[in-house]
CSV table of C-alpha atoms in Angstrom, one decimal:
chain,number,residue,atom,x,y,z
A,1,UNK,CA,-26.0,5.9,4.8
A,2,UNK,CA,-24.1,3.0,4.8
A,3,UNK,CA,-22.7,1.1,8.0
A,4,UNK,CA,-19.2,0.1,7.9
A,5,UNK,CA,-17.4,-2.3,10.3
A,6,UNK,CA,-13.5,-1.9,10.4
A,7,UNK,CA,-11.9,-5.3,11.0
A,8,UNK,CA,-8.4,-3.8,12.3
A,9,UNK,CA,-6.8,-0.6,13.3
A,10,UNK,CA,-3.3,0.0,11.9
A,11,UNK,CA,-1.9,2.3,9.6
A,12,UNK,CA,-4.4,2.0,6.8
A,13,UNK,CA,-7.4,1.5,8.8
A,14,UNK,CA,-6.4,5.1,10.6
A,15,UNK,CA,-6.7,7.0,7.2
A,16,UNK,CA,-9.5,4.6,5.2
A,17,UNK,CA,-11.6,5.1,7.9
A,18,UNK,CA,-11.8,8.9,8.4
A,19,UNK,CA,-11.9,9.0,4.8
A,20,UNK,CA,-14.8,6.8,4.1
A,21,UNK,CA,-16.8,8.5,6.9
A,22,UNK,CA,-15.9,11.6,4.9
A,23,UNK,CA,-17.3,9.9,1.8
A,24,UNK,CA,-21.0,9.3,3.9
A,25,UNK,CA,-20.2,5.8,5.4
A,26,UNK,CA,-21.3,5.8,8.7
A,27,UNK,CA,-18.3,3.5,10.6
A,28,UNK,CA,-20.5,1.2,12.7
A,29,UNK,CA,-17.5,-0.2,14.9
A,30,UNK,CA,-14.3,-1.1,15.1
A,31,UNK,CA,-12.3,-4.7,16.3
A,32,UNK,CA,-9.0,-4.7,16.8
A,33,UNK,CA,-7.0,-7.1,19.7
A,34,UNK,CA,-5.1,-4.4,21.2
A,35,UNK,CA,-7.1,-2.0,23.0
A,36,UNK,CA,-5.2,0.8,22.8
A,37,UNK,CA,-4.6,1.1,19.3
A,38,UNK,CA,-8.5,0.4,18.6
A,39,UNK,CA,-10.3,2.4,20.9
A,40,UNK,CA,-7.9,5.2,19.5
A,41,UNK,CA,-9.7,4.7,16.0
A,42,UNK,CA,-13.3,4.4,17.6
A,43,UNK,CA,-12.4,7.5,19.2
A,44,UNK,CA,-11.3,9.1,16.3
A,45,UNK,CA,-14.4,8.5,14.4
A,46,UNK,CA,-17.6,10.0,14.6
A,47,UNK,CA,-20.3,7.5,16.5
A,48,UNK,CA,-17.9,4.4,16.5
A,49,UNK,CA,-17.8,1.5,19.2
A,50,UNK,CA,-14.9,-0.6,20.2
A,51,UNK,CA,-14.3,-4.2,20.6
A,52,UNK,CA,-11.5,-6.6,21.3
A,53,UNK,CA,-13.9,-10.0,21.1
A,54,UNK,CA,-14.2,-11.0,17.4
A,55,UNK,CA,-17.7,-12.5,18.7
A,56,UNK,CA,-19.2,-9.0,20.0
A,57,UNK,CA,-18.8,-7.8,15.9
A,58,UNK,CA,-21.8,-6.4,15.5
A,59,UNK,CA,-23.9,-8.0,12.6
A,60,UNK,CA,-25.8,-5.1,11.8
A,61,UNK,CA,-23.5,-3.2,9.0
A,62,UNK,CA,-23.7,-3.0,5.1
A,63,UNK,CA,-19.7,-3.3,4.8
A,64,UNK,CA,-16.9,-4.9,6.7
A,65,UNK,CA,-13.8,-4.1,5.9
A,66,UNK,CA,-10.6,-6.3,6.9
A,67,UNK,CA,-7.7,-3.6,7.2
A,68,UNK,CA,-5.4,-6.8,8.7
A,69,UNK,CA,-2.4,-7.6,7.3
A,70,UNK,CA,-2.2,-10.5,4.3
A,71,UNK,CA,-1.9,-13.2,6.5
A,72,UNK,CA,-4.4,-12.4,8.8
A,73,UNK,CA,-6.6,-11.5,6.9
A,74,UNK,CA,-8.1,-15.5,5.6
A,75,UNK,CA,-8.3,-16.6,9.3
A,76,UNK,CA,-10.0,-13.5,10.4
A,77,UNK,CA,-12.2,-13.6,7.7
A,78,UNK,CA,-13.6,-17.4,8.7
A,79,UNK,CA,-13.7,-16.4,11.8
A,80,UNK,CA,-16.4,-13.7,10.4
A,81,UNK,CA,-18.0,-16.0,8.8
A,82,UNK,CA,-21.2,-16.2,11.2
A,83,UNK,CA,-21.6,-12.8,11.8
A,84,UNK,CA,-21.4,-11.3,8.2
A,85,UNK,CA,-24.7,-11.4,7.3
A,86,UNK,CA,-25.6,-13.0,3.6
A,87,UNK,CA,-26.2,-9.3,2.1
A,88,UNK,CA,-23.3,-7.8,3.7
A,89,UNK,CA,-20.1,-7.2,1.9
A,90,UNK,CA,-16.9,-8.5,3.2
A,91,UNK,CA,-13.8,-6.8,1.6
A,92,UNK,CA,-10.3,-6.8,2.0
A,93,UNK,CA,-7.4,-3.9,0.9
A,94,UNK,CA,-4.6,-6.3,-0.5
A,95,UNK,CA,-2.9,-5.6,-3.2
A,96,UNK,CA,-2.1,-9.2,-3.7
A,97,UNK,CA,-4.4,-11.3,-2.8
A,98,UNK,CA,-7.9,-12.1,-4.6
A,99,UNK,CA,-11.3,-12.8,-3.8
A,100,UNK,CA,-10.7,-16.5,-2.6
A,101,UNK,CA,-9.0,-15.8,0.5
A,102,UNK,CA,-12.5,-14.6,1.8
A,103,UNK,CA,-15.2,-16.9,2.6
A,104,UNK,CA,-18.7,-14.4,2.6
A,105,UNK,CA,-21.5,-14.9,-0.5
A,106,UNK,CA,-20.4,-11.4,-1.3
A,107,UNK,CA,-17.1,-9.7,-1.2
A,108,UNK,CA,-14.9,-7.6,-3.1
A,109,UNK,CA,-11.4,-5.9,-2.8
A,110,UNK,CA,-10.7,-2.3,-2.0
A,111,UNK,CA,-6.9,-1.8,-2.6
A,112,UNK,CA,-5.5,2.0,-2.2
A,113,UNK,CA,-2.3,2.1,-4.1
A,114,UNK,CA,-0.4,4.3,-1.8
A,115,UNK,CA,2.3,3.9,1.2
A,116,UNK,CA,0.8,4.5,4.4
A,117,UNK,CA,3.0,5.5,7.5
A,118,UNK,CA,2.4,6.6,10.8
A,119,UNK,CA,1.7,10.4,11.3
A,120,UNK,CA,2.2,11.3,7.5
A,121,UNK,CA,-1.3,12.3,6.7
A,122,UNK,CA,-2.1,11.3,2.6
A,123,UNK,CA,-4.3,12.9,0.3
A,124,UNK,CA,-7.1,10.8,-0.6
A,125,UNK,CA,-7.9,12.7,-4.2
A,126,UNK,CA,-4.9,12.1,-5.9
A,127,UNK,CA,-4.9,7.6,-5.0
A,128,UNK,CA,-5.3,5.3,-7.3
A,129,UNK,CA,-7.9,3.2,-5.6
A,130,UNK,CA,-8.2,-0.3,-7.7
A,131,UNK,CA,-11.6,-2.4,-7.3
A,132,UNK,CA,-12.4,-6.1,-7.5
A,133,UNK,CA,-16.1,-7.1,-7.5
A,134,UNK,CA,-17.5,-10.1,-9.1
A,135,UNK,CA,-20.6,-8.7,-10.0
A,136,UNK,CA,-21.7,-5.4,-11.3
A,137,UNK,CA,-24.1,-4.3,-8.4
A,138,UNK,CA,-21.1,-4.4,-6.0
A,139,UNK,CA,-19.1,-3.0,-8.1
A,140,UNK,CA,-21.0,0.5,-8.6
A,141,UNK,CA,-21.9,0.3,-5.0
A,142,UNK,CA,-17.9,0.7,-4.4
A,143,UNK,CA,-17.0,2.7,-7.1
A,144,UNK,CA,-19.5,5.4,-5.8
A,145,UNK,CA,-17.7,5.2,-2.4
A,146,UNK,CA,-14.4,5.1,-4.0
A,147,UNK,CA,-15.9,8.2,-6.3
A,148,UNK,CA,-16.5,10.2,-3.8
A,149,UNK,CA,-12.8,10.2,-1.8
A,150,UNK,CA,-10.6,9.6,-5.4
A,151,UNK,CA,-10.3,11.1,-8.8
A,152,UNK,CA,-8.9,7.7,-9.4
A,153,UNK,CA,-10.7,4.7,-9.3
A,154,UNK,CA,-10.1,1.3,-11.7
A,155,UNK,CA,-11.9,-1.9,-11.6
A,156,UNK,CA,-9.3,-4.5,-12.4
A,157,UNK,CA,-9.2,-8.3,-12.4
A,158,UNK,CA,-7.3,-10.2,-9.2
A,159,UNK,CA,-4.6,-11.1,-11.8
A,160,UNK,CA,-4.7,-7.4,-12.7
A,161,UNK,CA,-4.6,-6.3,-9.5
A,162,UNK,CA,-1.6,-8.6,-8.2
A,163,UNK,CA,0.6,-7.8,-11.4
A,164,UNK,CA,-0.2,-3.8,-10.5
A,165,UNK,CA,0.9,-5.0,-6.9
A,166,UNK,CA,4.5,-6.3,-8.4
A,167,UNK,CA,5.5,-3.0,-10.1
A,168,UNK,CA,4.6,-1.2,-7.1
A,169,UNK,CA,6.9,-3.0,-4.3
A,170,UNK,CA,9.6,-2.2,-7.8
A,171,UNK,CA,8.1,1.6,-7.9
A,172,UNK,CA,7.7,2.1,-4.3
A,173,UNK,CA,9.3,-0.3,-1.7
A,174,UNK,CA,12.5,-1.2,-3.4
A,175,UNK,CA,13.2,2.5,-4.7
A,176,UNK,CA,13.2,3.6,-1.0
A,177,UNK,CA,15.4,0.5,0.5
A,178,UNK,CA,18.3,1.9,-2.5
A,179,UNK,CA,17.3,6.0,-0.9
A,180,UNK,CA,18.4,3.5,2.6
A,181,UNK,CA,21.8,1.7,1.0
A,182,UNK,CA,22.7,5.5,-0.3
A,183,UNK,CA,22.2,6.7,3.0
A,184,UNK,CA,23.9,4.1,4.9
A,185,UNK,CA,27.2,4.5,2.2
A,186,UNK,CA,27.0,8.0,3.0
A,187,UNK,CA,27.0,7.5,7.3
A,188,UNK,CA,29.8,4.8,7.0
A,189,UNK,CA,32.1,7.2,5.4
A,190,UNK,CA,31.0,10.5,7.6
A,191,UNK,CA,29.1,12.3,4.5
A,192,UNK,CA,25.7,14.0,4.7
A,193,UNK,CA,22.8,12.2,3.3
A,194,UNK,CA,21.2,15.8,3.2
A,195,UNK,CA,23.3,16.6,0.0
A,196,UNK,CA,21.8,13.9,-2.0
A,197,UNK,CA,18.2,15.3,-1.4
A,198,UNK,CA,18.0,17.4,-4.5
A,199,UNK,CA,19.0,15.1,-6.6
A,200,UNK,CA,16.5,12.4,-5.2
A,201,UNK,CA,14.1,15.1,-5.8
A,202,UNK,CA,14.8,16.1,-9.4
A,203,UNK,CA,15.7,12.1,-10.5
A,204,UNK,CA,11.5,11.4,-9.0
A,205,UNK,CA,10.4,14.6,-10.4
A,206,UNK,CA,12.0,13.8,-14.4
A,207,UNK,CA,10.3,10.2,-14.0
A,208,UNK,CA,6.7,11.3,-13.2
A,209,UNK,CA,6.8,14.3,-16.0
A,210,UNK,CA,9.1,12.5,-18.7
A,211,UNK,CA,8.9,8.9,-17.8
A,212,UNK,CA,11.8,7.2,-16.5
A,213,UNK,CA,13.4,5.0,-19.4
A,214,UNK,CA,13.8,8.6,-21.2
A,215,UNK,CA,15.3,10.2,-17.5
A,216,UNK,CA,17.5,7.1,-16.9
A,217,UNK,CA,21.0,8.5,-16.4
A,218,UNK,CA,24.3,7.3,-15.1
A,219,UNK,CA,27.7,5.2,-15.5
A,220,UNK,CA,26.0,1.9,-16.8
A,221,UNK,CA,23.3,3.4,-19.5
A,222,UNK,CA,26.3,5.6,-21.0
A,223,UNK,CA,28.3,1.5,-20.7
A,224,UNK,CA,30.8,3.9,-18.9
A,225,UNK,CA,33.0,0.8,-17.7
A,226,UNK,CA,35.8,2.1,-15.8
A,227,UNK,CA,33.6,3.7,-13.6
A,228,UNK,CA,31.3,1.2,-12.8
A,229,UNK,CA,34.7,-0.8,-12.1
A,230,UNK,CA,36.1,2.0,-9.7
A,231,UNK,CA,32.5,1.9,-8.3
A,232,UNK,CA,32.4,-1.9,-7.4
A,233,UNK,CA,36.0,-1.4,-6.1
A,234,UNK,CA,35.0,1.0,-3.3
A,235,UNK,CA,31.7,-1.3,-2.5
A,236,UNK,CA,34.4,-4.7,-2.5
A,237,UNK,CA,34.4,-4.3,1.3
A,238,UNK,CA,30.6,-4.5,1.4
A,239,UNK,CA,29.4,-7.8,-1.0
A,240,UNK,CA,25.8,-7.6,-0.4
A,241,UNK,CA,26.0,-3.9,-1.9
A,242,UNK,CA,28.6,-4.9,-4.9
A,243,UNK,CA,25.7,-8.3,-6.0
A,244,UNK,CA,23.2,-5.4,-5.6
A,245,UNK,CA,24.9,-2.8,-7.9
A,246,UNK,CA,26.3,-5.5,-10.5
A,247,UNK,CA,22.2,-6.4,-10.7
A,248,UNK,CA,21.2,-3.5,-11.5
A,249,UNK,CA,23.7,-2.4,-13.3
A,250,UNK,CA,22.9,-5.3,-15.7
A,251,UNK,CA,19.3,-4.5,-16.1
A,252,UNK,CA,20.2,-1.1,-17.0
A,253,UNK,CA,21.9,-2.5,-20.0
A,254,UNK,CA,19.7,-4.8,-20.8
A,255,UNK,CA,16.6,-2.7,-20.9
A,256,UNK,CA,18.3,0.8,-22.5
């Protein structure tokens, strides 16, 4: 069974970790500054310590897995450095970052491609999870992990791998902060954002089953011009949304 040390305990590390214990790791310990927040995980594991001193990481696991955020996770790492032992893996789950940010003899990257929130639990079987190991013995070591919680599991390049990272913050991040502009036009003028919720639903639902060039609908793919006018007319008293809709109003036209 392989020992696993967690290197953090937020969102991701509260659903990789009971999923890699589920996939026969055996999570070793976890280190996380805030109490709280890492004992939680410990406790939520099956034989797991807890430790806020980076210096008490125990030295004694097969994995170590950084679960920090980006900019954490290169000074963390160095930190690590003397504990990690040479035949230990250290890896990290960014989606853009590569293998250079980490300092160990041998290391990889473990990226899930989902959103992970507080209290939403995901399914493990249906995410994409995207590996990058220089060499072919860590890379079947991970992939029979990943095997084992995903039906999905790529080995991609770092340049792969941050490119993927691009159209997902397009795909995933930016898709929900327009679901947040719609809902903020509807509050300001006393509208429910409840009524929009089918056809969020049906526009996400005709892009996964057709693809969404062939779903794309709307005033600016049919070059319907008065009503994009009458549209940036009502938005005049709000310029931040009227540079936002002109944008992508334009990219619809350029790519239809």
């Amino acid at each position: 069974m392989l020992k696993v040390v967690c290197i953090g305990a937020g969102r991701l590390a509260n659903q990789l970790m009971p999923a890699l214990e589920e996939a026969g790791c055996h999570i070793l310990q976890v280190y996380n500054r805030n109490p709280f927040t890492g004992q939680q995980l410990a406790d939520k594991l099956r034989s797991s310590s807890y430790t806020n001193e980076i210096a008490d990481v125990t030295p004694d696991a097969d994995l170590y897995f950084l679960t920090v955020s980006d900019d954490a996770i290169k000074p963390v790492a160095e930190q690590l450095l003397d504990i990690v032992p040479e035949e230990a893996i250290g890896i990290h789950c960014s989606g853009s970052l590569g293998l250079d940010v980490l300092p160990f003899r041998k290391k990889a990257g473990f990226y899930p491609l989902q959103s992970f929130s507080a209290n939403h639990e995901v399914s493990w079987r249906w995410i994409p999870l995207i590996i990058t190991a220089p060499d072919e013995d860590t890379w079947q070591l991970l992939d029979a992990i990943a095997g084992q919680m995903s039906s999905s599991v790529y080995r991609m390049t770092d340049s792969q791998k941050s490119v993927l990272h691009v159209a997902a913050v397009f795909a995933n991040n930016f898709s929900n902060h327009m679901l947040t502009l719609a809902e903020n036009i509807c509050k300001a003028n006393e509208l429910p954002f409840e009524i929009l919720k089918p056809l969020i639903l049906e526009t996400f639902s005709k892009a996964i089953l057709s693809g969404p060039r062939e779903s794309q609908t709307g005033p600016a793919i049919r070059r319907d011009q008065k009503t994009i006018e009458k549209h940036l007319y009502l938005l005049a008293d709000h310029p931040e949304l009227t540079v936002i809709y002109k944008a992508i109003t334009n990219s619809i036209i350029a790519n239809s």
